[in-house]
Tab-separated table of C-alpha atoms in Angstrom:
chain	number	residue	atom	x	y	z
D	1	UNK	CA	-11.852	12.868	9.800
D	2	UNK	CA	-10.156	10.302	7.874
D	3	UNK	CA	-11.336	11.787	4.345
D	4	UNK	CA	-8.956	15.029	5.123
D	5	UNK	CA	-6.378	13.568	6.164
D	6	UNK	CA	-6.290	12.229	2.753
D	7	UNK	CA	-7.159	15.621	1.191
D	8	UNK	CA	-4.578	17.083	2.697
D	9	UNK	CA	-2.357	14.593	1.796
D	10	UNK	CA	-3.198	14.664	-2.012
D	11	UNK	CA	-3.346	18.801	-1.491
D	12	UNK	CA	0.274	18.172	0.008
D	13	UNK	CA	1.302	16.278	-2.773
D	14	UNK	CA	0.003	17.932	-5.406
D	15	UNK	CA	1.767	21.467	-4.216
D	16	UNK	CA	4.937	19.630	-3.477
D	17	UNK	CA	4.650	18.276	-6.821
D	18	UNK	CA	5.968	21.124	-8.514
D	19	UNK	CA	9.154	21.675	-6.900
D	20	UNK	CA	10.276	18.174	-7.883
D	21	UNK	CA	9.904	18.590	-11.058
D	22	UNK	CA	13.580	18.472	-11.982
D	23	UNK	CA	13.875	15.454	-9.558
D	24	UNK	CA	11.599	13.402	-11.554
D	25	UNK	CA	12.914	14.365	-14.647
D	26	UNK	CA	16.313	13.419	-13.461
D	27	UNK	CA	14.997	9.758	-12.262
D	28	UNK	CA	13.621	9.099	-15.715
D	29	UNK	CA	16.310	10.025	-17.594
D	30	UNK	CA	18.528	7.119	-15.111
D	31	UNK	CA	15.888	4.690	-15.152
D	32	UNK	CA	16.025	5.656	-19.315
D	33	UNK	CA	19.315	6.566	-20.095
D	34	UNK	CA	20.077	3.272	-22.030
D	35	UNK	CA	17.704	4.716	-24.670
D	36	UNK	CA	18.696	8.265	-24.004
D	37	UNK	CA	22.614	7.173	-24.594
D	38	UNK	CA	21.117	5.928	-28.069
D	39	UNK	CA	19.276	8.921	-29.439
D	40	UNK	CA	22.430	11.044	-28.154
D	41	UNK	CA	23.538	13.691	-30.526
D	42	UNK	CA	26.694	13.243	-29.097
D	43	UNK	CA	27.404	9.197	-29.494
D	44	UNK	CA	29.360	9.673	-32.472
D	45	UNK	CA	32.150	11.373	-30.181
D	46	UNK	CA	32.738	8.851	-27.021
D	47	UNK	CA	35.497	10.356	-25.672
D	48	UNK	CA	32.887	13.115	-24.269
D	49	UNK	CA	31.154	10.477	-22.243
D	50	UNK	CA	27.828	12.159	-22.654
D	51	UNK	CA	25.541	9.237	-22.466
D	52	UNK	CA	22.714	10.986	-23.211
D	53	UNK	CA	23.343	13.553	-20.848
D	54	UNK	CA	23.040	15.966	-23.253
D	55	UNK	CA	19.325	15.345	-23.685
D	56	UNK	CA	18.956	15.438	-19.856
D	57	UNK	CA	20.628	19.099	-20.033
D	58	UNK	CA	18.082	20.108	-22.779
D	59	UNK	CA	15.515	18.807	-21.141
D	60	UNK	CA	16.302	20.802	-17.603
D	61	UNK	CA	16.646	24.202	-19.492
D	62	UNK	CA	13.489	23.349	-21.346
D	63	UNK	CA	11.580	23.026	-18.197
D	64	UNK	CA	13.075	25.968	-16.672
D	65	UNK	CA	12.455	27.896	-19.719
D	66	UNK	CA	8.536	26.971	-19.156
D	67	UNK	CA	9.138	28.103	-15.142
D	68	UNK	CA	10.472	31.092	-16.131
D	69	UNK	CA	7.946	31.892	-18.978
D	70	UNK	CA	5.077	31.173	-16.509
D	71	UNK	CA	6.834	33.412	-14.016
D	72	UNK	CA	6.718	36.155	-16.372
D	73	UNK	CA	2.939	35.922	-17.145
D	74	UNK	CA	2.113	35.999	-13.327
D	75	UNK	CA	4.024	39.004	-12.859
D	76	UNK	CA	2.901	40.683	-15.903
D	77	UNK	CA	-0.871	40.345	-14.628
D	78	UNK	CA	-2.290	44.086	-13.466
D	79	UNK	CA	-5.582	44.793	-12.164
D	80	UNK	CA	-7.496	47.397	-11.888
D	81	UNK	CA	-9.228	48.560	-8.988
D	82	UNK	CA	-11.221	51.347	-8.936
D	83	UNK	CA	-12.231	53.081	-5.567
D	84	UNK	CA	-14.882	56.011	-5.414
D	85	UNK	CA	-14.681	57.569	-2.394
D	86	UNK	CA	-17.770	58.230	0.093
D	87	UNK	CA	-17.531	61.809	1.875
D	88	UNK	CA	-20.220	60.543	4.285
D	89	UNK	CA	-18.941	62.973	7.831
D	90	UNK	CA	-16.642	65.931	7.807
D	91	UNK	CA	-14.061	66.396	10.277
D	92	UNK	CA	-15.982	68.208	12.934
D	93	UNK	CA	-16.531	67.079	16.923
D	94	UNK	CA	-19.218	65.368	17.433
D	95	UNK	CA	-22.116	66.731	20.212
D	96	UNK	CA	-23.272	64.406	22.505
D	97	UNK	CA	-27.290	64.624	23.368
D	98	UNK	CA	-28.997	63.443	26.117
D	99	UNK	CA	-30.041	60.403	25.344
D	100	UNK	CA	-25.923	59.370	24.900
D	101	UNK	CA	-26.108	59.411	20.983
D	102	UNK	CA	-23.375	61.316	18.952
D	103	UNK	CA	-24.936	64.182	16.603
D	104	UNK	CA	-22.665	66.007	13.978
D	105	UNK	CA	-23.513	69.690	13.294
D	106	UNK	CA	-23.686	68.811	9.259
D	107	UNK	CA	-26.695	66.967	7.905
D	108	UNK	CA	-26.219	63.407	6.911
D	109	UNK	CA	-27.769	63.676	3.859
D	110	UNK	CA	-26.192	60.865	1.843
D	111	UNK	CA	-26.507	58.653	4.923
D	112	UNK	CA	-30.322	59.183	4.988
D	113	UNK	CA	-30.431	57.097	1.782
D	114	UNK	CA	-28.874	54.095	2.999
D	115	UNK	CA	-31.036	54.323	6.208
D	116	UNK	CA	-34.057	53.831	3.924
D	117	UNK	CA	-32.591	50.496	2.267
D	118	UNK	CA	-30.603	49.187	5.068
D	119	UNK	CA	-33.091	48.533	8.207
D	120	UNK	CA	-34.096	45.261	9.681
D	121	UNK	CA	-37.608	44.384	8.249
D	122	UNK	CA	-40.872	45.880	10.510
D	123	UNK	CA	-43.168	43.459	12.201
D	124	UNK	CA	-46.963	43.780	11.818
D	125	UNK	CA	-49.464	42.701	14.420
C-alpha cells in the first residue's frame, strides 16, 4: 500500500513535471540572474534595464521552439491499419430447430475451419 502511494506520487510528479517547465526555468534564471546580468548582450546599453532578461527570453522561445517541434512529430505520426474483412453469415433470418439452436439456410463453410482449431481439448478415459 505504501509503495504506490509513492508511485503515484513520483508518476504525479513526473507528468506534472512537464508543464512547469517554464516555471523552473524562470526560478533559475532569479536565483542566477547575477551571472545572467553579466553574460547579457545587452549590458553595454543600461538604460534598457535588461539584466539578463534577454537570455531568459531566449531561453523561453528556445524551449517552446522544442514543445512545438515535438508537437509536430506527434502529429505527423500515421499508421497504418489494415482490416480484411470476414464475410462469415449473409443477411438472411435465421431458422430456429428444435432443439432451440439458430440454423442459417447458407453453409458455414469458412466457419467450419475455425471449428476444427478452436474447440476445448477432448478427454480420454
Amino acid at each position: 500500500m505504501f509503495l504506490n502511494r509513492i508511485f503515484a506520487y513520483l508518476l504525479l510528479l513526473t507528468f506534472s513535471f512537464q508543464s512547469f517547465e517554464v516555471v523552473l526555468i524562470t526560478v533559475n534564471f532569479k536565483i542566477n540572474q547575477d551571472f545572467f546580468a553579466s553574460i547579457c548582450t545587452n549590458k553595454d546599453k543600461p538604460e534598457m534595464k535588461c539584466n539578463g532578461k534577454c537570455h531568459l527570453k531566449k531561453q523561453i522561445q528556445q524551449h517552446e521552439k522544442e514543445e512545438s517541434s515535438k508537437d509536430k512529430q506527434i502529429t505527423e505520426k500515421e499508421d497504418q491499419l489494415f482490416i480484411q474483412g470476414i464475410n462469415i453469415l449473409k443477411n438472411e433470418p435465421p431458422i430456429l430447430i428444435s432443439d432451440k439452436r439458430l440454423a442459417y439456410t447458407e453453409p458455414l463453410h469458412p466457419v467450419q475451419h475455425y471449428f476444427d482449431i478452436f474447440h476445448p481439448p477432448k478427454i480420454k478415459f
